[in-house]
Amino acid sequence: MENEQIPPQSVADDVVVSLDYTLRVDGEVVDSSEDGAPIEFLQGYGNIIPGLENALYDMRINEKKQVVISPEDGYGEVDPDAVIEISKEEFPPDITLQPGVTLQVQDNEGNVMLAQITDVGDETVTLDFNHPLAGKELHFNVTVVGLRAANDEEIAHGHVHNSEHSH
Ligand code: ZN
């Protein structure tokens, strides 16, 4: 055996972290890993929101933490310029134009973005391109459930390779 590595003992850059988490916003659970597998990511490369990544440093396996993240370290503040009115004629006829509906919108470069319909007028539809959690304070309960050293390829790519993702 060559170069056997000591497994990482705590969260640090270049460590693959497995994390159980529950995210509450305004007292309600909006996301959680409880029903599925923990999320797995490479620490130190911005793979998760910055406020959460920063709070994880030095946590050990099975350690739990409550993390409160301000909008600026989470999904950003609400950008009023990201709310736009579009003529109804721009929408394909098969789309239900109703407040609360989320649409996939493609821009001129082919990037797909999500937008929520916030208002439907006589002539126009208001689309909000802000992240649904923009402007929100995020309350995370996290548990570190696994730590392993990343391999060279993962570090070069800046993300985890697993069965679903390898290139
Ligand atoms: Zn890769």
Coordinates of N, CA, C and O and ligand atoms in Angstrom, one line a residue:
M1 N 0.8 -1.2 0.0 CA 0.0 0.0 0.0 C 0.9 1.2 0.0 O 1.8 1.3 0.7
E2 N 0.5 2.2 -0.8 CA 1.3 3.4 -0.9 C 0.6 4.6 -0.6 O -0.6 4.7 -0.9
N3 N 1.2 5.5 0.1 CA 0.6 6.8 0.4 C -0.7 6.7 1.1 O -1.7 7.5 0.7
E4 N -0.9 5.8 2.0 CA -2.2 5.7 2.6 C -2.5 7.0 3.4 O -1.7 7.4 4.2
Q5 N -3.6 7.6 3.1 CA -3.9 8.9 3.7 C -4.7 8.7 5.0 O -5.6 7.8 5.1
I6 N -4.5 9.5 6.0 CA -5.3 9.5 7.2 C -6.6 10.2 6.8 O -6.6 11.3 6.2
P7 N -7.7 9.6 7.1 CA -9.0 10.3 6.7 C -9.1 11.6 7.4 O -8.6 11.7 8.6
P8 N -9.7 12.6 6.8 CA -9.8 13.9 7.4 C -10.7 13.8 8.7 O -11.7 13.1 8.7
Q9 N -10.3 14.5 9.7 CA -11.0 14.5 11.0 C -12.0 15.6 11.1 O -12.8 15.5 12.0
S10 N -11.9 16.6 10.3 CA -12.8 17.7 10.4 C -12.9 18.4 9.0 O -12.1 18.1 8.1
V11 N -13.9 19.2 8.9 CA -14.2 19.9 7.6 C -13.1 20.9 7.3 O -12.7 21.7 8.1
A12 N -12.5 20.7 6.1 CA -11.5 21.7 5.6 C -11.5 21.7 4.1 O -12.2 20.9 3.5
D13 N -10.8 22.6 3.5 CA -10.7 22.7 2.1 C -10.2 21.3 1.5 O -9.4 20.6 2.2
D14 N -10.7 20.9 0.4 CA -10.3 19.7 -0.3 C -10.8 18.4 0.4 O -10.4 17.3 0.1
V15 N -11.8 18.6 1.3 CA -12.4 17.5 1.9 C -13.8 17.3 1.3 O -14.6 18.3 1.1
V16 N -14.2 16.0 1.0 CA -15.6 15.8 0.6 C -16.5 15.6 1.8 O -16.2 14.7 2.7
V17 N -17.5 16.4 2.0 CA -18.3 16.4 3.1 C -19.7 15.8 2.8 O -20.3 16.1 1.8
S18 N -20.2 14.9 3.6 CA -21.5 14.4 3.5 C -22.3 15.1 4.7 O -21.9 15.0 5.8
L19 N -23.4 15.7 4.3 CA -24.1 16.5 5.2 C -25.6 16.2 5.2 O -26.3 16.2 4.2
D20 N -26.2 16.0 6.4 CA -27.6 16.0 6.6 C -28.0 17.4 6.9 O -27.4 18.1 7.8
Y21 N -29.1 17.9 6.4 CA -29.5 19.2 6.7 C -31.0 19.4 6.6 O -31.7 18.7 5.9
T22 N -31.5 20.3 7.4 CA -32.9 20.8 7.3 C -32.8 22.3 7.1 O -32.1 23.0 7.9
L23 N -33.5 22.9 6.2 CA -33.5 24.3 6.0 C -34.9 24.8 6.3 O -35.9 24.4 5.7
R24 N -35.0 25.8 7.2 CA -36.2 26.4 7.6 C -36.2 27.9 7.2 O -35.1 28.6 7.4
V25 N -37.3 28.4 6.6 CA -37.4 29.8 6.3 C -38.7 30.3 6.9 O -39.7 29.6 6.6
D26 N -38.7 31.3 7.6 CA -39.9 31.8 8.3 C -40.6 30.7 9.1 O -41.8 30.6 9.1
G27 N -39.8 29.9 9.7 CA -40.3 28.8 10.6 C -40.8 27.6 9.9 O -41.2 26.6 10.6
E28 N -40.8 27.6 8.6 CA -41.3 26.4 7.8 C -40.1 25.7 7.1 O -39.2 26.3 6.6
V29 N -40.2 24.3 7.2 CA -39.2 23.5 6.5 C -39.4 23.7 5.0 O -40.5 23.4 4.5
V30 N -38.4 24.2 4.3 CA -38.5 24.3 2.8 C -37.6 23.3 2.1 O -37.8 23.1 0.9
D31 N -36.6 22.7 2.8 CA -35.8 21.8 2.1 C -35.1 20.9 3.2 O -34.8 21.4 4.3
S32 N -34.8 19.7 2.9 CA -34.3 18.8 3.9 C -33.7 17.6 3.2 O -34.1 17.1 2.1
S33 N -32.6 17.0 3.8 CA -32.0 15.8 3.2 C -32.6 14.6 3.9 O -32.2 13.5 3.6
E34 N -33.5 14.8 4.9 CA -33.9 13.7 5.8 C -34.4 12.5 5.0 O -34.2 11.3 5.4
D35 N -35.2 12.7 4.0 CA -35.9 11.6 3.3 C -35.0 10.9 2.3 O -35.2 9.8 1.9
G36 N -33.9 11.5 2.0 CA -33.0 10.9 1.0 C -31.6 10.8 1.6 O -31.4 10.7 2.8
A37 N -30.7 10.7 0.7 CA -29.3 10.6 1.1 C -28.8 12.0 1.5 O -29.3 13.0 1.1
P38 N -27.8 12.0 2.4 CA -27.2 13.4 2.6 C -26.6 14.0 1.4 O -26.3 13.2 0.4
I39 N -26.5 15.3 1.3 CA -25.8 15.9 0.2 C -24.3 15.7 0.4 O -23.8 15.6 1.5
E40 N -23.6 15.5 -0.7 CA -22.1 15.3 -0.7 C -21.5 16.4 -1.6 O -22.0 16.6 -2.7
F41 N -20.5 17.1 -1.1 CA -19.9 18.2 -1.9 C -18.4 18.4 -1.5 O -18.0 17.9 -0.4
L42 N -17.7 19.0 -2.3 CA -16.3 19.3 -2.1 C -16.2 20.7 -1.4 O -16.6 21.7 -1.9
Q43 N -15.7 20.7 -0.2 CA -15.6 21.9 0.6 C -14.5 22.8 0.0 O -13.4 22.4 -0.4
G44 N -14.9 24.1 0.0 CA -13.9 25.1 -0.4 C -14.0 25.6 -1.8 O -13.1 26.4 -2.2
Y45 N -15.0 25.2 -2.5 CA -15.1 25.5 -4.0 C -16.4 26.2 -4.3 O -16.8 26.2 -5.5
G46 N -17.1 26.7 -3.3 CA -18.4 27.4 -3.6 C -19.4 26.5 -4.2 O -20.3 26.9 -4.9
N47 N -19.4 25.2 -3.8 CA -20.4 24.3 -4.3 C -21.8 24.4 -3.5 O -22.8 23.9 -4.0
I48 N -21.7 25.0 -2.4 CA -22.9 25.3 -1.6 C -22.9 26.8 -1.3 O -21.9 27.5 -1.6
I49 N -24.0 27.3 -0.8 CA -24.0 28.8 -0.5 C -22.9 29.2 0.5 O -22.6 28.4 1.4
P50 N -22.4 30.4 0.2 CA -21.2 30.8 1.0 C -21.4 30.8 2.5 O -20.5 30.3 3.2
G51 N -22.5 31.3 3.0 CA -22.7 31.3 4.4 C -22.7 30.0 5.1 O -22.2 29.8 6.2
L52 N -23.2 29.0 4.4 CA -23.2 27.6 5.0 C -21.8 27.0 4.9 O -21.3 26.4 5.8
E53 N -21.2 27.2 3.7 CA -19.8 26.6 3.6 C -18.9 27.2 4.7 O -18.1 26.4 5.3
N54 N -18.9 28.5 4.9 CA -18.1 29.1 5.9 C -18.3 28.5 7.3 O -17.4 28.4 8.1
A55 N -19.6 28.2 7.6 CA -19.9 27.7 9.0 C -19.5 26.3 9.2 O -19.5 25.9 10.4
L56 N -19.2 25.6 8.2 CA -18.9 24.2 8.3 C -17.4 23.9 8.7 O -17.1 22.8 9.2
Y57 N -16.5 24.8 8.5 CA -15.1 24.6 8.7 C -14.9 24.1 10.1 O -15.5 24.6 11.1
D58 N -14.0 23.1 10.3 CA -13.6 22.5 11.6 C -14.7 21.6 12.2 O -14.4 21.1 13.3
M59 N -15.8 21.5 11.6 CA -16.8 20.6 12.2 C -16.3 19.1 12.0 O -15.7 18.8 11.0
R60 N -16.6 18.3 13.0 CA -16.2 16.9 13.0 C -17.4 16.0 12.7 O -18.5 16.4 12.7
I61 N -17.1 14.7 12.4 CA -18.1 13.8 12.1 C -19.1 13.7 13.3 O -18.7 13.6 14.4
N62 N -20.4 13.6 12.9 CA -21.5 13.6 13.9 C -21.8 14.9 14.6 O -22.7 14.9 15.4
E63 N -21.0 15.9 14.4 CA -21.2 17.2 15.0 C -22.5 17.8 14.4 O -22.6 17.8 13.1
K64 N -23.3 18.4 15.2 CA -24.5 19.1 14.7 C -24.3 20.6 15.0 O -23.6 21.0 15.9
K65 N -25.0 21.4 14.2 CA -24.9 22.8 14.3 C -26.1 23.5 13.8 O -26.7 23.0 12.8
Q66 N -26.5 24.6 14.4 CA -27.5 25.5 13.8 C -26.8 26.7 13.2 O -25.9 27.3 13.8
V67 N -27.2 27.0 12.0 CA -26.5 28.1 11.2 C -27.6 29.0 10.7 O -28.5 28.6 10.1
V68 N -27.5 30.3 11.1 CA -28.4 31.3 10.6 C -27.7 32.1 9.5 O -26.6 32.7 9.8
I69 N -28.2 32.2 8.4 CA -27.5 32.9 7.3 C -28.3 34.1 6.7 O -29.5 33.9 6.4
S70 N -27.7 35.2 6.7 CA -28.4 36.4 6.2 C -28.5 36.3 4.6 O -27.8 35.5 4.0
P71 N -29.5 37.0 4.1 CA -29.7 36.9 2.6 C -28.4 37.1 1.8 O -28.1 36.4 0.8
E72 N -27.5 38.1 2.3 CA -26.3 38.4 1.5 C -25.4 37.2 1.4 O -24.6 37.0 0.4
D73 N -25.4 36.3 2.4 CA -24.6 35.1 2.4 C -25.4 33.9 2.0 O -24.9 32.8 2.0
G74 N -26.6 34.1 1.6 CA -27.5 33.0 1.1 C -27.8 33.2 -0.4 O -26.9 33.0 -1.2
Y75 N -29.0 33.4 -0.6 CA -29.5 33.5 -2.1 C -29.5 35.0 -2.5 O -30.2 35.2 -3.6
G76 N -29.0 35.9 -1.8 CA -28.9 37.3 -2.2 C -30.1 38.1 -1.8 O -31.1 37.5 -1.4
E77 N -30.0 39.4 -2.0 CA -31.2 40.2 -1.7 C -32.1 40.2 -2.9 O -31.7 39.8 -4.0
V78 N -33.3 40.6 -2.7 CA -34.3 40.7 -3.8 C -33.8 41.8 -4.8 O -33.6 42.9 -4.3
D79 N -33.7 41.5 -6.0 CA -33.3 42.5 -7.0 C -34.6 43.0 -7.8 O -35.2 42.2 -8.5
P80 N -34.9 44.3 -7.5 CA -36.2 44.7 -8.2 C -36.0 44.7 -9.7 O -37.1 44.6 -10.4
D81 N -34.8 44.8 -10.2 CA -34.6 44.8 -11.7 C -34.9 43.4 -12.3 O -35.0 43.2 -13.5
A82 N -35.0 42.4 -11.4 CA -35.2 41.0 -11.9 C -36.7 40.7 -12.0 O -37.1 39.6 -12.2
V83 N -37.5 41.7 -11.7 CA -39.0 41.6 -11.9 C -39.4 42.3 -13.1 O -39.2 43.5 -13.2
I84 N -39.9 41.6 -14.1 CA -40.2 42.3 -15.4 C -41.6 42.0 -15.9 O -42.1 40.9 -15.6
E85 N -42.1 42.9 -16.6 CA -43.4 42.7 -17.3 C -43.3 42.3 -18.7 O -42.5 43.0 -19.4
I86 N -44.0 41.3 -19.1 CA -43.9 40.8 -20.5 C -45.3 40.8 -21.1 O -46.2 40.4 -20.4
S87 N -45.4 41.1 -22.4 CA -46.6 41.1 -23.1 C -47.1 39.6 -23.1 O -46.4 38.7 -23.4
K88 N -48.4 39.4 -22.9 CA -49.0 38.1 -23.0 C -48.7 37.4 -24.3 O -48.7 36.2 -24.3
E89 N -48.6 38.2 -25.3 CA -48.4 37.6 -26.7 C -47.1 36.8 -26.8 O -46.9 36.0 -27.7
E90 N -46.1 37.1 -25.9 CA -44.8 36.5 -25.9 C -44.9 35.0 -25.5 O -44.0 34.3 -25.7
F91 N -46.0 34.7 -24.8 CA -46.1 33.3 -24.2 C -46.8 32.3 -25.2 O -47.7 32.7 -25.8
P92 N -46.2 31.1 -25.2 CA -46.9 30.1 -26.0 C -48.3 29.9 -25.5 O -48.5 30.0 -24.3
P93 N -49.3 29.6 -26.3 CA -50.7 29.5 -25.9 C -51.0 28.3 -24.9 O -51.9 28.4 -24.1
D94 N -50.1 27.3 -24.9 CA -50.4 26.2 -24.0 C -49.9 26.4 -22.5 O -50.1 25.6 -21.7
I95 N -49.4 27.6 -22.3 CA -48.9 27.9 -20.9 C -50.0 28.5 -20.0 O -50.7 29.4 -20.5
T96 N -50.1 27.9 -18.9 CA -51.1 28.5 -17.9 C -50.6 29.7 -17.3 O -49.6 29.7 -16.6
L97 N -51.2 30.9 -17.6 CA -50.7 32.1 -17.0 C -51.5 32.4 -15.7 O -52.6 32.9 -15.8
Q98 N -50.8 32.1 -14.6 CA -51.5 32.2 -13.3 C -50.4 32.5 -12.3 O -49.4 32.0 -12.3
P99 N -50.7 33.5 -11.3 CA -49.7 33.8 -10.3 C -49.4 32.5 -9.5 O -50.2 31.7 -9.2
G100 N -48.1 32.4 -9.2 CA -47.6 31.3 -8.4 C -47.0 30.2 -9.3 O -46.2 29.3 -8.8
V101 N -47.3 30.2 -10.6 CA -46.7 29.2 -11.5 C -45.3 29.5 -11.8 O -44.9 30.7 -12.1
T102 N -44.4 28.5 -11.8 CA -43.0 28.7 -12.1 C -42.7 28.3 -13.6 O -43.2 27.2 -14.0
L103 N -42.1 29.1 -14.3 CA -41.8 28.8 -15.7 C -40.3 28.6 -16.0 O -39.5 29.3 -15.3
Q104 N -39.9 27.8 -16.9 CA -38.6 27.8 -17.4 C -38.5 28.7 -18.6 O -39.2 28.6 -19.6
V105 N -37.6 29.7 -18.5 CA -37.5 30.7 -19.6 C -36.1 30.6 -20.1 O -35.1 30.6 -19.4
Q106 N -36.0 30.7 -21.5 CA -34.8 30.6 -22.1 C -34.4 32.0 -22.6 O -35.2 32.7 -23.3
D107 N -33.2 32.5 -22.3 CA -32.8 33.8 -22.9 C -32.1 33.6 -24.2 O -32.1 32.5 -24.8
N108 N -31.7 34.8 -24.8 CA -31.2 34.7 -26.2 C -29.9 33.8 -26.3 O -29.6 33.4 -27.4
E109 N -29.2 33.6 -25.3 CA -28.0 32.8 -25.3 C -28.3 31.3 -25.1 O -27.4 30.5 -25.1
G110 N -29.6 31.0 -24.8 CA -30.0 29.6 -24.6 C -29.9 29.2 -23.1 O -30.1 28.0 -22.8
N111 N -29.6 30.1 -22.2 CA -29.6 29.8 -20.8 C -31.0 29.6 -20.3 O -31.8 30.5 -20.6
V112 N -31.2 28.6 -19.6 CA -32.5 28.3 -19.0 C -32.6 28.9 -17.6 O -31.7 28.7 -16.8
M113 N -33.6 29.7 -17.3 CA -33.7 30.3 -16.0 C -35.1 30.0 -15.5 O -36.0 29.8 -16.3
L114 N -35.3 30.1 -14.2 CA -36.6 29.9 -13.6 C -37.2 31.2 -13.3 O -36.5 32.1 -12.7
A115 N -38.5 31.4 -13.5 CA -39.2 32.6 -13.2 C -40.5 32.3 -12.7 O -41.2 31.4 -13.2
Q116 N -40.9 33.0 -11.6 CA -42.3 32.8 -11.1 C -43.2 33.9 -11.6 O -42.9 35.1 -11.6
I117 N -44.4 33.5 -12.0 CA -45.4 34.5 -12.4 C -46.0 35.1 -11.1 O -46.4 34.4 -10.2
T118 N -45.8 36.4 -10.9 CA -46.3 37.1 -9.7 C -47.6 37.9 -10.0 O -48.3 38.2 -9.0
D119 N -47.9 38.2 -11.2 CA -49.1 39.0 -11.5 C -49.5 38.7 -13.0 O -48.6 38.6 -13.8
V120 N -50.8 38.6 -13.2 CA -51.3 38.5 -14.6 C -52.3 39.6 -14.8 O -53.3 39.7 -14.1
G121 N -52.0 40.6 -15.7 CA -52.9 41.7 -16.0 C -53.6 41.4 -17.3 O -53.6 40.3 -17.8
D122 N -54.3 42.4 -17.8 CA -55.1 42.2 -19.1 C -54.1 42.0 -20.2 O -54.4 41.2 -21.1
E123 N -53.0 42.7 -20.3 CA -52.2 42.7 -21.4 C -50.8 42.0 -21.1 O -50.1 41.5 -22.0
T124 N -50.4 42.1 -19.9 CA -49.1 41.7 -19.5 C -49.0 40.7 -18.4 O -50.0 40.5 -17.6
V125 N -47.9 40.0 -18.3 CA -47.6 39.1 -17.2 C -46.4 39.6 -16.5 O -45.4 39.9 -17.1
T126 N -46.4 39.5 -15.2 CA -45.2 39.9 -14.4 C -44.4 38.7 -14.0 O -45.0 37.8 -13.4
L127 N -43.1 38.6 -14.4 CA -42.3 37.5 -14.0 C -41.2 38.0 -13.1 O -40.6 39.0 -13.2
D128 N -41.0 37.1 -12.0 CA -39.9 37.4 -11.0 C -38.8 36.4 -11.2 O -39.0 35.2 -11.0
F129 N -37.6 36.9 -11.6 CA -36.5 36.0 -11.8 C -35.6 35.8 -10.6 O -34.6 35.1 -10.6
N130 N -36.0 36.5 -9.5 CA -35.3 36.3 -8.2 C -35.4 34.8 -7.8 O -36.4 34.2 -7.9
H131 N -34.3 34.3 -7.1 CA -34.4 33.0 -6.5 C -35.6 33.1 -5.4 O -35.7 34.1 -4.8
P132 N -36.4 32.0 -5.3 CA -37.5 32.0 -4.4 C -37.0 32.3 -2.9 O -37.8 32.8 -2.1
L133 N -35.8 32.1 -2.6 CA -35.3 32.3 -1.3 C -34.4 33.6 -1.2 O -33.8 33.9 -0.2
A134 N -34.4 34.4 -2.2 CA -33.7 35.7 -2.2 C -34.4 36.5 -1.1 O -35.6 36.5 -1.0
G135 N -33.6 37.3 -0.4 CA -34.1 38.2 0.6 C -34.5 37.5 1.9 O -35.0 38.1 2.9
K136 N -34.3 36.2 2.0 CA -34.8 35.4 3.2 C -33.6 35.1 4.1 O -32.5 34.8 3.6
E137 N -33.9 35.1 5.4 CA -32.9 34.6 6.3 C -33.0 33.0 6.4 O -34.1 32.5 6.5
L138 N -31.9 32.3 6.2 CA -32.0 30.9 6.2 C -31.5 30.3 7.5 O -30.5 30.6 8.0
H139 N -32.3 29.3 8.0 CA -32.0 28.7 9.3 C -31.7 27.2 8.9 O -32.6 26.4 8.6
F140 N -30.5 26.8 9.0 CA -30.0 25.5 8.7 C -29.8 24.7 10.0 O -29.2 25.2 11.0
N141 N -30.2 23.5 10.1 CA -29.8 22.5 11.1 C -29.0 21.5 10.3 O -29.5 20.8 9.4
V142 N -27.7 21.4 10.6 CA -26.8 20.5 9.9 C -26.1 19.4 10.8 O -25.9 19.7 11.9
T143 N -25.9 18.3 10.2 CA -25.1 17.2 10.9 C -24.0 16.7 9.8 O -24.4 16.3 8.7
V144 N -22.8 16.8 10.2 CA -21.8 16.2 9.3 C -21.8 14.7 9.5 O -21.6 14.2 10.6
V145 N -22.1 13.9 8.5 CA -22.2 12.5 8.6 C -21.1 11.7 7.9 O -21.0 10.5 8.1
G146 N -20.3 12.4 7.1 CA -19.1 11.7 6.5 C -18.1 12.7 6.1 O -18.4 13.8 5.7
L147 N -16.8 12.3 6.1 CA -15.7 13.1 5.6 C -14.8 12.2 4.9 O -14.5 11.1 5.4
R148 N -14.3 12.6 3.7 CA -13.2 11.8 3.1 C -12.3 12.8 2.3 O -12.8 13.9 1.9
A149 N -11.1 12.4 2.1 CA -10.2 13.2 1.3 C -10.7 13.2 -0.1 O -11.0 12.1 -0.6
A150 N -10.7 14.3 -0.8 CA -11.0 14.3 -2.3 C -9.8 13.8 -3.0 O -8.6 13.9 -2.6
N151 N -10.0 13.2 -4.2 CA -8.9 12.7 -5.0 C -8.4 13.9 -5.9 O -9.1 15.0 -6.0
D152 N -7.3 13.7 -6.6 CA -6.7 14.8 -7.3 C -7.6 15.3 -8.4 O -7.7 16.5 -8.7
E153 N -8.4 14.4 -9.1 CA -9.2 14.8 -10.1 C -10.4 15.7 -9.6 O -10.8 16.7 -10.2
E154 N -10.9 15.3 -8.5 CA -12.0 16.1 -7.9 C -11.5 17.5 -7.5 O -12.2 18.5 -7.8
I155 N -10.3 17.6 -7.0 CA -9.7 18.9 -6.6 C -9.5 19.7 -7.9 O -9.8 20.9 -7.9
A156 N -9.0 19.0 -9.0 CA -8.8 19.8 -10.2 C -10.1 20.3 -10.8 O -10.1 21.4 -11.4
H157 N -11.2 19.5 -10.7 CA -12.5 19.9 -11.2 C -13.2 20.8 -10.2 O -14.2 21.5 -10.7
G158 N -12.9 20.8 -9.0 CA -13.6 21.6 -8.0 C -15.0 21.0 -7.6 O -15.8 21.8 -7.0
H159 N -15.2 19.7 -7.8 CA -16.5 19.1 -7.4 C -16.3 17.6 -7.2 O -15.3 17.1 -7.5
V160 N -17.3 17.1 -6.5 CA -17.3 15.7 -6.2 C -17.6 14.8 -7.4 O -18.4 15.2 -8.2
H161 N -16.9 13.7 -7.5 CA -17.2 12.6 -8.5 C -17.8 11.5 -7.7 O -17.3 11.0 -6.8
N162 N -19.0 11.0 -8.2 CA -19.6 9.8 -7.6 C -20.2 9.1 -8.8 O -20.0 9.4 -9.9
S163 N -21.1 8.1 -8.4 CA -21.7 7.3 -9.4 C -22.5 8.1 -10.4 O -22.7 7.7 -11.6
E164 N -23.2 9.2 -9.9 CA -24.0 9.9 -10.8 C -23.2 11.0 -11.6 O -23.7 11.5 -12.6
H165 N -22.1 11.3 -11.1 CA -21.3 12.4 -11.8 C -19.9 12.0 -11.9 O -19.2 11.9 -10.9
S166 N -19.4 11.7 -13.1 CA -18.0 11.5 -13.2 C -17.6 11.9 -14.6 O -18.2 11.6 -15.6
H167 N -16.6 12.8 -14.7 CA -16.1 13.2 -16.0 C -14.7 13.7 -15.8 O -14.2 13.9 -14.7
Ligands
ZN1 ZN -15.7 16.6 -12.7

